[in-house]
Coordinates of N, CA, C and O in Angstrom, one line a residue:
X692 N 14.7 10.6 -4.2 CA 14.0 11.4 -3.2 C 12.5 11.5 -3.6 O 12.2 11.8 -4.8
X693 N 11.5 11.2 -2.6 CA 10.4 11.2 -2.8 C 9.8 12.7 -3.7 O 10.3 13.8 -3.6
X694 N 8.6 12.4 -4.4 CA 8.0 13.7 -5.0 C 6.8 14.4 -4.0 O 6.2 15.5 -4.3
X695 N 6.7 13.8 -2.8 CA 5.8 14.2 -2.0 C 6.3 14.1 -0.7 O 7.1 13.2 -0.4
X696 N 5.8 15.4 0.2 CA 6.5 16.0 1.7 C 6.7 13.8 2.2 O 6.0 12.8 2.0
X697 N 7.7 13.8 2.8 CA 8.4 12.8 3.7 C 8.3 13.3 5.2 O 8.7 14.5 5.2
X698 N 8.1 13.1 6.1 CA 8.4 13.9 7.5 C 9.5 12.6 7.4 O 9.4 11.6 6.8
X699 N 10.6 13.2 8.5 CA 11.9 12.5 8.3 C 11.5 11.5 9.6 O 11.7 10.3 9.4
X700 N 11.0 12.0 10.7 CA 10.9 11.2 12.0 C 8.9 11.5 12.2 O 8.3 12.3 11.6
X701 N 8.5 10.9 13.0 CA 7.5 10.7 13.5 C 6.8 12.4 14.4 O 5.6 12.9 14.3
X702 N 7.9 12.9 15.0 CA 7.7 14.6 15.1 C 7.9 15.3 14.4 O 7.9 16.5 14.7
X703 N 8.1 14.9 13.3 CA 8.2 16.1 12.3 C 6.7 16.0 11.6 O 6.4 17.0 11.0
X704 N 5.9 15.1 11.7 CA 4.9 14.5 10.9 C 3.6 15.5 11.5 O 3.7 16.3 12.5
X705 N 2.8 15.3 10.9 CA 1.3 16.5 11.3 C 0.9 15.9 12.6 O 0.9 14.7 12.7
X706 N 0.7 16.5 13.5 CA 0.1 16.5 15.0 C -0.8 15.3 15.2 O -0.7 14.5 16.1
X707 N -1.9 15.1 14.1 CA -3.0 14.1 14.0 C -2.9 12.9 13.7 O -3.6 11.9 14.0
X708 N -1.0 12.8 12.7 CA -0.6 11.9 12.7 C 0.2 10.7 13.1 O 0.4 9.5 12.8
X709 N 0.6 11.9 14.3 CA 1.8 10.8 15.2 C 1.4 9.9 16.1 O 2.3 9.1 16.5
X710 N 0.0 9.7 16.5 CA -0.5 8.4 17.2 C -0.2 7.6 16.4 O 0.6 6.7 16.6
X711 N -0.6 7.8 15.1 CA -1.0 6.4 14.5 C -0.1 5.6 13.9 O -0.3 4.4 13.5
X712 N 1.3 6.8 14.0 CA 2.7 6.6 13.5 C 3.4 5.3 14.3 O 3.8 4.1 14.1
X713 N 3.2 6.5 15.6 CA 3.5 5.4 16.9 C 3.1 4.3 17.0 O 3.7 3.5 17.8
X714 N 1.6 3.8 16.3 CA 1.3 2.7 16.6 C 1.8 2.0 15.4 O 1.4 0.8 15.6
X715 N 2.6 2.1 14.0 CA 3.1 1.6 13.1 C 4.3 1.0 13.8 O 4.7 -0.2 13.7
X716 N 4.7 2.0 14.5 CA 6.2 1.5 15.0 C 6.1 0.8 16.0 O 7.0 -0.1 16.1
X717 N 5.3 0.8 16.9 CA 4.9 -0.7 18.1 C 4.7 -1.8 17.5 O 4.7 -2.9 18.2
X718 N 4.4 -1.8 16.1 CA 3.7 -3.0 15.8 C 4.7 -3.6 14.7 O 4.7 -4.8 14.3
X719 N 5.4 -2.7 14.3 CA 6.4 -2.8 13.4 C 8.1 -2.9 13.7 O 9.1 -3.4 13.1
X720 N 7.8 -2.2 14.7 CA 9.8 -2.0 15.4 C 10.2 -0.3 14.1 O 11.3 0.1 14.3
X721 N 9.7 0.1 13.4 CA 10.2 1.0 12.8 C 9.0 1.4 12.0 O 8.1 0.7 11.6
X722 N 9.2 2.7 11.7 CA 7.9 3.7 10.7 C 8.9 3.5 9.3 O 10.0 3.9 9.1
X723 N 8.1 2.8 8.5 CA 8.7 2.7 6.9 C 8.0 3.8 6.3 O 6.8 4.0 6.6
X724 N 8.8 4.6 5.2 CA 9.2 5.8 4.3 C 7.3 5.8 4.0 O 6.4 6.6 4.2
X725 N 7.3 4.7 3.6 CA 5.4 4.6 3.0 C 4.5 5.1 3.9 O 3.5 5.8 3.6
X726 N 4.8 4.9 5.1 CA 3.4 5.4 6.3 C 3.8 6.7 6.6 O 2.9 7.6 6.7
X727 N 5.3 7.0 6.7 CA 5.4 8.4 6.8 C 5.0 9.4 6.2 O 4.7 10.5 6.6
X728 N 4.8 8.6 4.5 CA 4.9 9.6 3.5 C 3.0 9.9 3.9 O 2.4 10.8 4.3
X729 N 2.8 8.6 3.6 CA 0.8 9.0 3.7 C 0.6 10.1 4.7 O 0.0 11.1 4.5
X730 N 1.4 9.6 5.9 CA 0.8 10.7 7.3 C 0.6 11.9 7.1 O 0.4 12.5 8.1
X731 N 0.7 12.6 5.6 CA 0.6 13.9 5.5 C -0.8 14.3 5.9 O -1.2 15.3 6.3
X732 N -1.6 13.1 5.5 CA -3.0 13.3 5.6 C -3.0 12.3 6.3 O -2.4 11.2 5.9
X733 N -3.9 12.6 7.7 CA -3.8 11.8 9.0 C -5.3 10.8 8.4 O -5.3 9.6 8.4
X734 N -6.4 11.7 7.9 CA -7.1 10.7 7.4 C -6.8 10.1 6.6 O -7.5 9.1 6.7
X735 N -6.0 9.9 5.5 CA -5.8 9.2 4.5 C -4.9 8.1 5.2 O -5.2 6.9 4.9
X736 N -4.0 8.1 6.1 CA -3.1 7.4 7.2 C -4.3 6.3 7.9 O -4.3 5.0 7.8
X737 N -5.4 7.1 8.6 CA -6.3 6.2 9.3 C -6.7 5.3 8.9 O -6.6 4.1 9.3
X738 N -7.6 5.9 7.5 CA -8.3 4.9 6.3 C -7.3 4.2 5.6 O -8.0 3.6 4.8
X739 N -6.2 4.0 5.5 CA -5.4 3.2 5.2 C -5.2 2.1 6.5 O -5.7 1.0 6.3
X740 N -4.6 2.3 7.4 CA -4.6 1.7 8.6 C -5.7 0.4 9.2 O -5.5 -0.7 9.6
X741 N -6.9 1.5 8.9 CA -8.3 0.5 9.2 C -8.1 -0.4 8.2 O -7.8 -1.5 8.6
X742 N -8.3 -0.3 6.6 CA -8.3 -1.5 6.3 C -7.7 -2.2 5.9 O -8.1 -3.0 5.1
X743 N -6.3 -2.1 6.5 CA -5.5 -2.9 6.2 C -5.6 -3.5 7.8 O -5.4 -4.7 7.6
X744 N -5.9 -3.4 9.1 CA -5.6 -3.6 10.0 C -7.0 -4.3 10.0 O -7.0 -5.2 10.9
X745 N -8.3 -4.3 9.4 CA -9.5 -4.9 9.0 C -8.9 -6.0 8.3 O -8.3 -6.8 9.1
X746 N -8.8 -6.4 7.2 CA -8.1 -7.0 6.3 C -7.3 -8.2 6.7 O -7.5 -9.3 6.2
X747 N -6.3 -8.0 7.8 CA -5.7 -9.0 8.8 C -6.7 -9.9 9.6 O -6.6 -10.9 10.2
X748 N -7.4 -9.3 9.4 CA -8.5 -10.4 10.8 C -9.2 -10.8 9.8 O -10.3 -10.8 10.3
X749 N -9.3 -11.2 8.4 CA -10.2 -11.7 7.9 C -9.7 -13.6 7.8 O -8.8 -14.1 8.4
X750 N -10.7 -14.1 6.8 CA -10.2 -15.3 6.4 C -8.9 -16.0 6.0 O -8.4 -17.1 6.5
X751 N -8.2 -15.0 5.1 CA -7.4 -15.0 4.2 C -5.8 -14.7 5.4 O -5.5 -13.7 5.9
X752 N -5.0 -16.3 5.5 CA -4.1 -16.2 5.7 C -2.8 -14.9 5.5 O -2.9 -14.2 4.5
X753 N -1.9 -14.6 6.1 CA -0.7 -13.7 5.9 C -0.2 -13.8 5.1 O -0.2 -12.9 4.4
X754 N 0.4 -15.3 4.8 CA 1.1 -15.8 3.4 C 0.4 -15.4 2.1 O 1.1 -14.9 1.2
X755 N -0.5 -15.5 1.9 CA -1.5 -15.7 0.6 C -1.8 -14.2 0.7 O -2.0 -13.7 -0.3
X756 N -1.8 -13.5 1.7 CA -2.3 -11.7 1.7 C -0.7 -11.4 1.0 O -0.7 -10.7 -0.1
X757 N 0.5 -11.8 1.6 CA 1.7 -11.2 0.9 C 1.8 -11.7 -0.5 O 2.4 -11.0 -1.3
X758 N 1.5 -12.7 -0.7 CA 1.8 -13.1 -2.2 C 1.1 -12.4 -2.9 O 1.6 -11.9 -3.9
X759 N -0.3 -12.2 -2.5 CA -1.0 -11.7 -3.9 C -0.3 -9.9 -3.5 O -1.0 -9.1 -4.2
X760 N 0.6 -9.2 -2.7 CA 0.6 -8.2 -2.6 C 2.1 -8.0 -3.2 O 2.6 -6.9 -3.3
X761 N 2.6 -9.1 -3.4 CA 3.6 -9.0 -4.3 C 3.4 -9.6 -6.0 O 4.2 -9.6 -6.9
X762 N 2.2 -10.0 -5.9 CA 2.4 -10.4 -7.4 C 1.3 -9.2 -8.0 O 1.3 -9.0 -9.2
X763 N 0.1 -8.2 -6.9 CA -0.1 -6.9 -8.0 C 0.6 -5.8 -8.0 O 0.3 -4.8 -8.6
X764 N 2.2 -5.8 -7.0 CA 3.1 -5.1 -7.1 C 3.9 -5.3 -8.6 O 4.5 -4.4 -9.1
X765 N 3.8 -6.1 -8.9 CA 4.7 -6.4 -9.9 C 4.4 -6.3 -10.8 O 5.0 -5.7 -11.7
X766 N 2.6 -6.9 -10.9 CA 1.9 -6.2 -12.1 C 2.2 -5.0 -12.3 O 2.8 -4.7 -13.3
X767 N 1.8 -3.9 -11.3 CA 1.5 -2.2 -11.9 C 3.0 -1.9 -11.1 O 3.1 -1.1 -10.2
X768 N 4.1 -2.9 -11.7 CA 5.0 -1.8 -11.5 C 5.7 -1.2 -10.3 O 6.8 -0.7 -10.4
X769 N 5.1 -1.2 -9.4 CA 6.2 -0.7 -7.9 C 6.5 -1.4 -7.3 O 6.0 -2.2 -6.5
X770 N 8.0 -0.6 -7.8 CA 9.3 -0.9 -6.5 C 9.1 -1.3 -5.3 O 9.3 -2.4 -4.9
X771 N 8.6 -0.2 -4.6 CA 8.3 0.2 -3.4 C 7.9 -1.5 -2.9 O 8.6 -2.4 -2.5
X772 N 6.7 -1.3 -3.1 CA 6.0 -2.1 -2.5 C 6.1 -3.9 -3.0 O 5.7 -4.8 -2.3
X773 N 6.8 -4.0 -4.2 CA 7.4 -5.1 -4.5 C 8.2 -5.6 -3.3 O 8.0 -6.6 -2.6
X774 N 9.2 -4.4 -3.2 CA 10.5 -4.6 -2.1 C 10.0 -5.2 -0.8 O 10.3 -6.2 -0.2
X775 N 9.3 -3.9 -0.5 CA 8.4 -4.1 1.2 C 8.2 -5.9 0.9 O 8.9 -6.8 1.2
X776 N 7.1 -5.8 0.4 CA 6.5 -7.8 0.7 C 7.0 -8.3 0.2 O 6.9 -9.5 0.5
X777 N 7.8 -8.1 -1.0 CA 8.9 -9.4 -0.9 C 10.1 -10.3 0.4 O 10.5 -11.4 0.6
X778 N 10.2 -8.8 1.1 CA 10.6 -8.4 2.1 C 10.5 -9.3 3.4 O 11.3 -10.0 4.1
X779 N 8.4 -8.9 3.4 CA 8.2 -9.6 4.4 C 8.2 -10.7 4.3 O 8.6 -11.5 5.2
X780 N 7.5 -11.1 2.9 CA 7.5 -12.5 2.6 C 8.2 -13.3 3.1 O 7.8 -14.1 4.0
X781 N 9.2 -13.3 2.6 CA 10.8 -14.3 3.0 C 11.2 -13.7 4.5 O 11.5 -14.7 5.1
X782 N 11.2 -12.5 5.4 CA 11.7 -12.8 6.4 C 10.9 -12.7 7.7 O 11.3 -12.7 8.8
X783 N 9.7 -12.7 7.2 CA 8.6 -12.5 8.4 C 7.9 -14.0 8.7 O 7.9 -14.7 9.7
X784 N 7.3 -14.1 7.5 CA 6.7 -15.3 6.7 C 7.3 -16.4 6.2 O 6.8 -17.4 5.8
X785 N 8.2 -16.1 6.2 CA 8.9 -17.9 5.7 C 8.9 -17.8 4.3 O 9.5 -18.9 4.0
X786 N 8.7 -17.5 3.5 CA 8.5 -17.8 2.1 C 9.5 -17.8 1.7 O 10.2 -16.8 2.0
X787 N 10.3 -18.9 0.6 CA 11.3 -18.9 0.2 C 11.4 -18.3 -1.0 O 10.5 -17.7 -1.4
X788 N 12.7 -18.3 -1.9 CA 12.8 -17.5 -2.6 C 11.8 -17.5 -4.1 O 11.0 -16.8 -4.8
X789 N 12.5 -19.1 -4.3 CA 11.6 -19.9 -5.5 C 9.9 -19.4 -5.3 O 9.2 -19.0 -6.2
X790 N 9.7 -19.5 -4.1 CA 8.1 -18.9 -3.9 C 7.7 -17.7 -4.2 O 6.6 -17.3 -4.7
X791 N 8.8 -16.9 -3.8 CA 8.3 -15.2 -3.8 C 8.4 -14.9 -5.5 O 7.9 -13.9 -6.0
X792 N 9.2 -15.7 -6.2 CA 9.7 -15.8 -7.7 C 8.2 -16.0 -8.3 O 7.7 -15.1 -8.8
X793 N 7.7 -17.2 -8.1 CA 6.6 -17.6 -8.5 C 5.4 -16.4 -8.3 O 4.9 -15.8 -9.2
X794 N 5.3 -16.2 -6.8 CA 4.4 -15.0 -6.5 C 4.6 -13.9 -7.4 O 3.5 -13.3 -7.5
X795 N 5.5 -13.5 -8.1 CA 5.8 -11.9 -8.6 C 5.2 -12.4 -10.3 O 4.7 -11.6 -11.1
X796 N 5.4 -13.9 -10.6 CA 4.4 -14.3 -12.0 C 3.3 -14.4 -11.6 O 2.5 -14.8 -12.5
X797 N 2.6 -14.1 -10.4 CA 1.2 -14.9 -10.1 C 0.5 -16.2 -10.0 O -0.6 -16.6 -10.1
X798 N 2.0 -17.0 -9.6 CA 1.5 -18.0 -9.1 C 2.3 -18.3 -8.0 O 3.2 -17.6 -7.5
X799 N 1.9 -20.0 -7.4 CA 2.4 -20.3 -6.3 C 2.1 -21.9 -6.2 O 1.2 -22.6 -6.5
X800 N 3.5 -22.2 -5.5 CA 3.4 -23.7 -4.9 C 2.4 -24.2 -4.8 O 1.8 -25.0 -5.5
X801 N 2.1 -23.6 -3.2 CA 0.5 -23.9 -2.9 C -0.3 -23.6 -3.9 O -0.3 -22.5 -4.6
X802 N -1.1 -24.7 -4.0 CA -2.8 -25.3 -5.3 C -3.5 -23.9 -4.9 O -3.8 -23.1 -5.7
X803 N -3.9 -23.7 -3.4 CA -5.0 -23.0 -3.0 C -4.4 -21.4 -3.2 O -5.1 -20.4 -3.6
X804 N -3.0 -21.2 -2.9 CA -2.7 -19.4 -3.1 C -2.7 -19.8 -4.7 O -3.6 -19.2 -5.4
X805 N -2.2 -20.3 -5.2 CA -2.2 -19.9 -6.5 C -3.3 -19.5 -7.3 O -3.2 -18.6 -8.2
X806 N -4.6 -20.2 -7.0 CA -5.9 -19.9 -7.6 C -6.0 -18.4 -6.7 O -6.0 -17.5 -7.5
X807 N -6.0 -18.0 -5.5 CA -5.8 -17.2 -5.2 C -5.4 -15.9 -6.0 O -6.1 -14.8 -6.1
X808 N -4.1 -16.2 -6.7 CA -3.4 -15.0 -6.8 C -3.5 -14.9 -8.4 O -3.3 -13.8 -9.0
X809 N -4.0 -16.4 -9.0 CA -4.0 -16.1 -10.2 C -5.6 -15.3 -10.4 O -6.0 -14.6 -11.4
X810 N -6.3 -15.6 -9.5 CA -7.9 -14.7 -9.9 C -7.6 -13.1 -9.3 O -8.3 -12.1 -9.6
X811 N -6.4 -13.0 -8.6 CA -5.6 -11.7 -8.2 C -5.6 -10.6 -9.5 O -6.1 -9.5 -9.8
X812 N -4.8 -11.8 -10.2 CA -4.1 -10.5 -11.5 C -5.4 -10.9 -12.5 O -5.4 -10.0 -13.4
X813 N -6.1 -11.7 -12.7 CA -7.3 -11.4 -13.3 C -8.0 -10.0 -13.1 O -8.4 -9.2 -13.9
X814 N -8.2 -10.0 -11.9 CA -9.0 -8.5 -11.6 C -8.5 -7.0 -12.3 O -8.8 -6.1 -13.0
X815 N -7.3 -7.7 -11.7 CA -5.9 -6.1 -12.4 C -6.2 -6.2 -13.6 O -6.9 -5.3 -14.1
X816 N -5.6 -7.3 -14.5 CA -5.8 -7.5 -15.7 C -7.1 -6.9 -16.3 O -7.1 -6.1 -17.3
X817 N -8.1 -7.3 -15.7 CA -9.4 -6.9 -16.2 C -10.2 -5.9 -15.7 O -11.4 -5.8 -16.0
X818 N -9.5 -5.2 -14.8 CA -10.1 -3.9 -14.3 C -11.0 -4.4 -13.2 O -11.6 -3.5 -12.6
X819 N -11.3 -5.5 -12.9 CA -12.4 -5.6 -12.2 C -13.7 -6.7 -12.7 O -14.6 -7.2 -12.0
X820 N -13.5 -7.0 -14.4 CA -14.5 -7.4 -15.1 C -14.0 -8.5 -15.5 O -13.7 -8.8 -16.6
X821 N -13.9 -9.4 -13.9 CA -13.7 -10.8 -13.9 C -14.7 -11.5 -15.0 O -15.6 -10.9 -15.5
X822 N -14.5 -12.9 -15.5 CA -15.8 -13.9 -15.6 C -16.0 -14.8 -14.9 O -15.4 -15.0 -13.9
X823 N -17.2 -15.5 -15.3 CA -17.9 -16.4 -14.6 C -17.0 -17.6 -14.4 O -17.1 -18.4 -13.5
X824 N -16.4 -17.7 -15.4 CA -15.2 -18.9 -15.2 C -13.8 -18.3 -14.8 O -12.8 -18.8 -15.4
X825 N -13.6 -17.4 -13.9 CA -12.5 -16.7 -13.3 C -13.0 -17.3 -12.1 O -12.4 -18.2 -11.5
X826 N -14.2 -16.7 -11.8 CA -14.9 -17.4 -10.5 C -15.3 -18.4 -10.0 O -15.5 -18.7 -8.8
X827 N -15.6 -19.0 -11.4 CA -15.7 -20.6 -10.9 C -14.1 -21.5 -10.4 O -14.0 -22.4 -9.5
X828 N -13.0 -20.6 -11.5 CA -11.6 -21.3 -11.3 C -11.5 -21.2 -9.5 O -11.3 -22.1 -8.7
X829 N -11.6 -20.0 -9.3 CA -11.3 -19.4 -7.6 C -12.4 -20.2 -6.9 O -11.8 -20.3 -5.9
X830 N -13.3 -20.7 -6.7 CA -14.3 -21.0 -6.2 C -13.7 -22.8 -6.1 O -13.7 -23.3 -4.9
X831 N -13.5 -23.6 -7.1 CA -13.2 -24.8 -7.0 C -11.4 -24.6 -6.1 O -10.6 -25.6 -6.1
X832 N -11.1 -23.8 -5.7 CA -9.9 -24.3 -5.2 C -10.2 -24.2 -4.0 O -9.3 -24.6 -3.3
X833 N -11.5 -23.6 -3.2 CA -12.5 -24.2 -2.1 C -12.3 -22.1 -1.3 O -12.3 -21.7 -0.1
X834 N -12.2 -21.6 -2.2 CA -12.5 -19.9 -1.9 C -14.1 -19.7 -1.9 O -14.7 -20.0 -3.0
X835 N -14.8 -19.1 -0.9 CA -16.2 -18.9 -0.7 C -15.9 -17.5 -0.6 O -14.8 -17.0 -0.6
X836 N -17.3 -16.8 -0.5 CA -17.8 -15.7 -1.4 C -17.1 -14.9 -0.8 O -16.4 -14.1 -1.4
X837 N -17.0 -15.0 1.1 CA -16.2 -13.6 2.2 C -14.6 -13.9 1.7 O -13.9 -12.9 1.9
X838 N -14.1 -14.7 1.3 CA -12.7 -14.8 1.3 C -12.5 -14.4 -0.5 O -11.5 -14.0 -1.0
X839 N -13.7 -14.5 -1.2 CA -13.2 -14.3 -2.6 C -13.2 -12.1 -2.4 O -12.4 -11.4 -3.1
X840 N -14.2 -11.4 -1.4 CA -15.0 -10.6 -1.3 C -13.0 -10.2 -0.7 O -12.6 -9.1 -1.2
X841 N -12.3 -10.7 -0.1 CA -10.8 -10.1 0.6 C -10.4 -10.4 -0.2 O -9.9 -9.3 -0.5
X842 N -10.0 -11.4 -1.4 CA -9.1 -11.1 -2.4 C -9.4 -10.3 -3.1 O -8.3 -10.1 -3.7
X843 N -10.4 -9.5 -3.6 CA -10.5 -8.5 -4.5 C -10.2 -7.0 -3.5 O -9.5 -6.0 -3.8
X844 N -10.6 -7.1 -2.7 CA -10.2 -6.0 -1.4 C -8.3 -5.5 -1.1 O -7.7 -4.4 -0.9
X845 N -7.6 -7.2 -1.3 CA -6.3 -7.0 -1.2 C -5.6 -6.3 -2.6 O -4.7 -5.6 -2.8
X846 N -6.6 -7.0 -3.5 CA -6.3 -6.2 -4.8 C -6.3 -4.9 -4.7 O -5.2 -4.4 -5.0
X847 N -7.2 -4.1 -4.3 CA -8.0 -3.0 -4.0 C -6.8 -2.2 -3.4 O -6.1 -1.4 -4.0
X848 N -6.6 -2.5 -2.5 CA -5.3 -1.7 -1.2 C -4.6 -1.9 -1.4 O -3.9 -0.9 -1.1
X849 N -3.8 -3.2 -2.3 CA -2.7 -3.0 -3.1 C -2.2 -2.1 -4.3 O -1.2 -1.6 -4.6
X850 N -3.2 -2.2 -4.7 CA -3.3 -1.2 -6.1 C -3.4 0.5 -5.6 O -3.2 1.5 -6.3
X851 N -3.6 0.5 -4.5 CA -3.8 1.8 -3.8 C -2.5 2.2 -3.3 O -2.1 3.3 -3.6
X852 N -1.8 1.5 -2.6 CA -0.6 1.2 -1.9 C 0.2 1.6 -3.3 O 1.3 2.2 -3.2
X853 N -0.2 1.2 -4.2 CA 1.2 1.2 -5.8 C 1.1 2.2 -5.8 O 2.0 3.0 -5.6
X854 N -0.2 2.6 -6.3 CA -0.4 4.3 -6.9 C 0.3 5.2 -6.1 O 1.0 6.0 -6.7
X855 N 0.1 5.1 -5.0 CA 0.4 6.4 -3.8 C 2.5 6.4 -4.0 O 3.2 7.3 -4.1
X856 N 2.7 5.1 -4.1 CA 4.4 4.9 -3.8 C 4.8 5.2 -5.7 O 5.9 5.3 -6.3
X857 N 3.7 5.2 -5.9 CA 4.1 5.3 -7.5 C 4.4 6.8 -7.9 O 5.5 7.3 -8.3
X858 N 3.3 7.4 -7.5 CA 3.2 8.9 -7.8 C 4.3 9.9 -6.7 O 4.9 11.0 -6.9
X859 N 4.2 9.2 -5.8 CA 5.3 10.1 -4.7 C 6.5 9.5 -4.9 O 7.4 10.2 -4.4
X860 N 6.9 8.3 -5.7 CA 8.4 7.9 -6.3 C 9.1 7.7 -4.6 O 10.2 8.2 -4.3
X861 N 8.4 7.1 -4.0 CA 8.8 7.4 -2.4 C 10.3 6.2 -2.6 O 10.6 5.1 -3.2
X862 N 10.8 7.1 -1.7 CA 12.3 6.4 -1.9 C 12.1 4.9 -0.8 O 11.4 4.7 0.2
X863 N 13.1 4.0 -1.5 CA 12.9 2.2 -0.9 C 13.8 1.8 0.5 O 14.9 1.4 0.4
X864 N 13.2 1.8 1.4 CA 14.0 1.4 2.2 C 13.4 -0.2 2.5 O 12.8 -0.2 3.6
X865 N 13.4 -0.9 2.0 CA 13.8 -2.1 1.9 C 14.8 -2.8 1.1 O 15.2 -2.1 0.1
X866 N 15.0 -3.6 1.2 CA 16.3 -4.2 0.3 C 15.5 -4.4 -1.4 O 14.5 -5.1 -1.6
X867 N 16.4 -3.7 -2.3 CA 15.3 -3.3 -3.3 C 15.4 -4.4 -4.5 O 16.5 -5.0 -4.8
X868 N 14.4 -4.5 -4.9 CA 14.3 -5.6 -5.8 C 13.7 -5.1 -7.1 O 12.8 -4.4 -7.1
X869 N 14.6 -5.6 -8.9 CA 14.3 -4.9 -9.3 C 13.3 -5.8 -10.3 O 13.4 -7.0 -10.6
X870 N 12.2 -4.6 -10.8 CA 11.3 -4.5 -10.9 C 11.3 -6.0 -12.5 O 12.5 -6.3 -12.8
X871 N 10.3 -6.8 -13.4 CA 10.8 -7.9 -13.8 C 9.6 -7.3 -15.3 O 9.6 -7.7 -16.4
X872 N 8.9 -6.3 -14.8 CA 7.5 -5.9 -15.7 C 7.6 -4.9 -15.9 O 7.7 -4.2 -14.9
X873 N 7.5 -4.2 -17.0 CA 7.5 -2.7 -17.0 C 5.7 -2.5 -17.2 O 4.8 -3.0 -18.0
X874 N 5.6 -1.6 -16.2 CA 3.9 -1.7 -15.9 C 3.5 -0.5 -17.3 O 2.3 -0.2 -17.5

């Protein structure tokens, strides 16, 4: 049971927040435990929303947004959000299993996600205080500055996405996958 208010359905949720619920669930087919939980705070829901809904329209493919969103789940540790994009990974996305395996070490098949996802957990790893040969590795796998500027971003919202499902212990409704790192 989550450590923070859950609204159980979409009307139960704060007044400010049920547009945006509703638009989770048009776009989703269902409101997962995670968006309900945020909707306590309709702004905190919004600004989550925007840039994750920002974030999709950038350079940076679906596949390579879920991998690196399962390999900094795995770094820091949550379930939750392991589950979810492992989730989608394999059934939205195609990604097979061997891949999503790889993804949760920080790497991947693909040459180009793997530099990707390995300058991913560099950031985690290093708080942020990449080096110059972190960025040269990401840069030769043909990542320019707006796409390097979204992988540190997906870090960003993933790491945000952990914390929130971390600290509310929000309960997994995805098919749950167990964790491989003790963060």
């Amino acid at each position: 049971m989550s450590r923070l208010s859950t609204p159980e359905t979409i009307e139960a949720a704060p007044a400010a927040a049920r547009s945006l619920l509703e638009a989770v669930k048009a776009k989703l087919g269902l409101v997962p435990n995670f968006y309900r939980l945020v909707a306590g705070s309709a702004a905190g829901l919004e600004g989550l929303l925007g840039l994750t809904e920002g974030l999709a329209k950038g350079a940076l493919d679906a596949r390579t947004r879920e991998r690196i969103a399962v390999a900094v789940a795995e770094f820091n540790g949550c379930g939750y959000c392991l589950s979810a994009h492992a989730y989608i990974g394999k059934n939205l996305l195609k990604l097979d299993d061997a891949e999503i395996a790889a993804n949760r070490d920080g790497r991947s098949s693909d040459r180009r996600a793997d530099a990707a996802l390995r300058f991913a957990l560099e950031i985690v790893r290093k708080r942020g205080h990449v080096s110059d040969a972190d960025l040269s590795a990401v840069r030769a796998a043909g990542f320019g500055d707006a796409e390097i500027i979204e992988i540190i971003l997906h870090v960003g919202l993933n790491t945000l996405t952990n914390y929130v499902n971390e600290i509310a212990d929000t309960t997994i409704d995805f098919p749950a996958l167990e964790l491989r790192r003790v963060a």
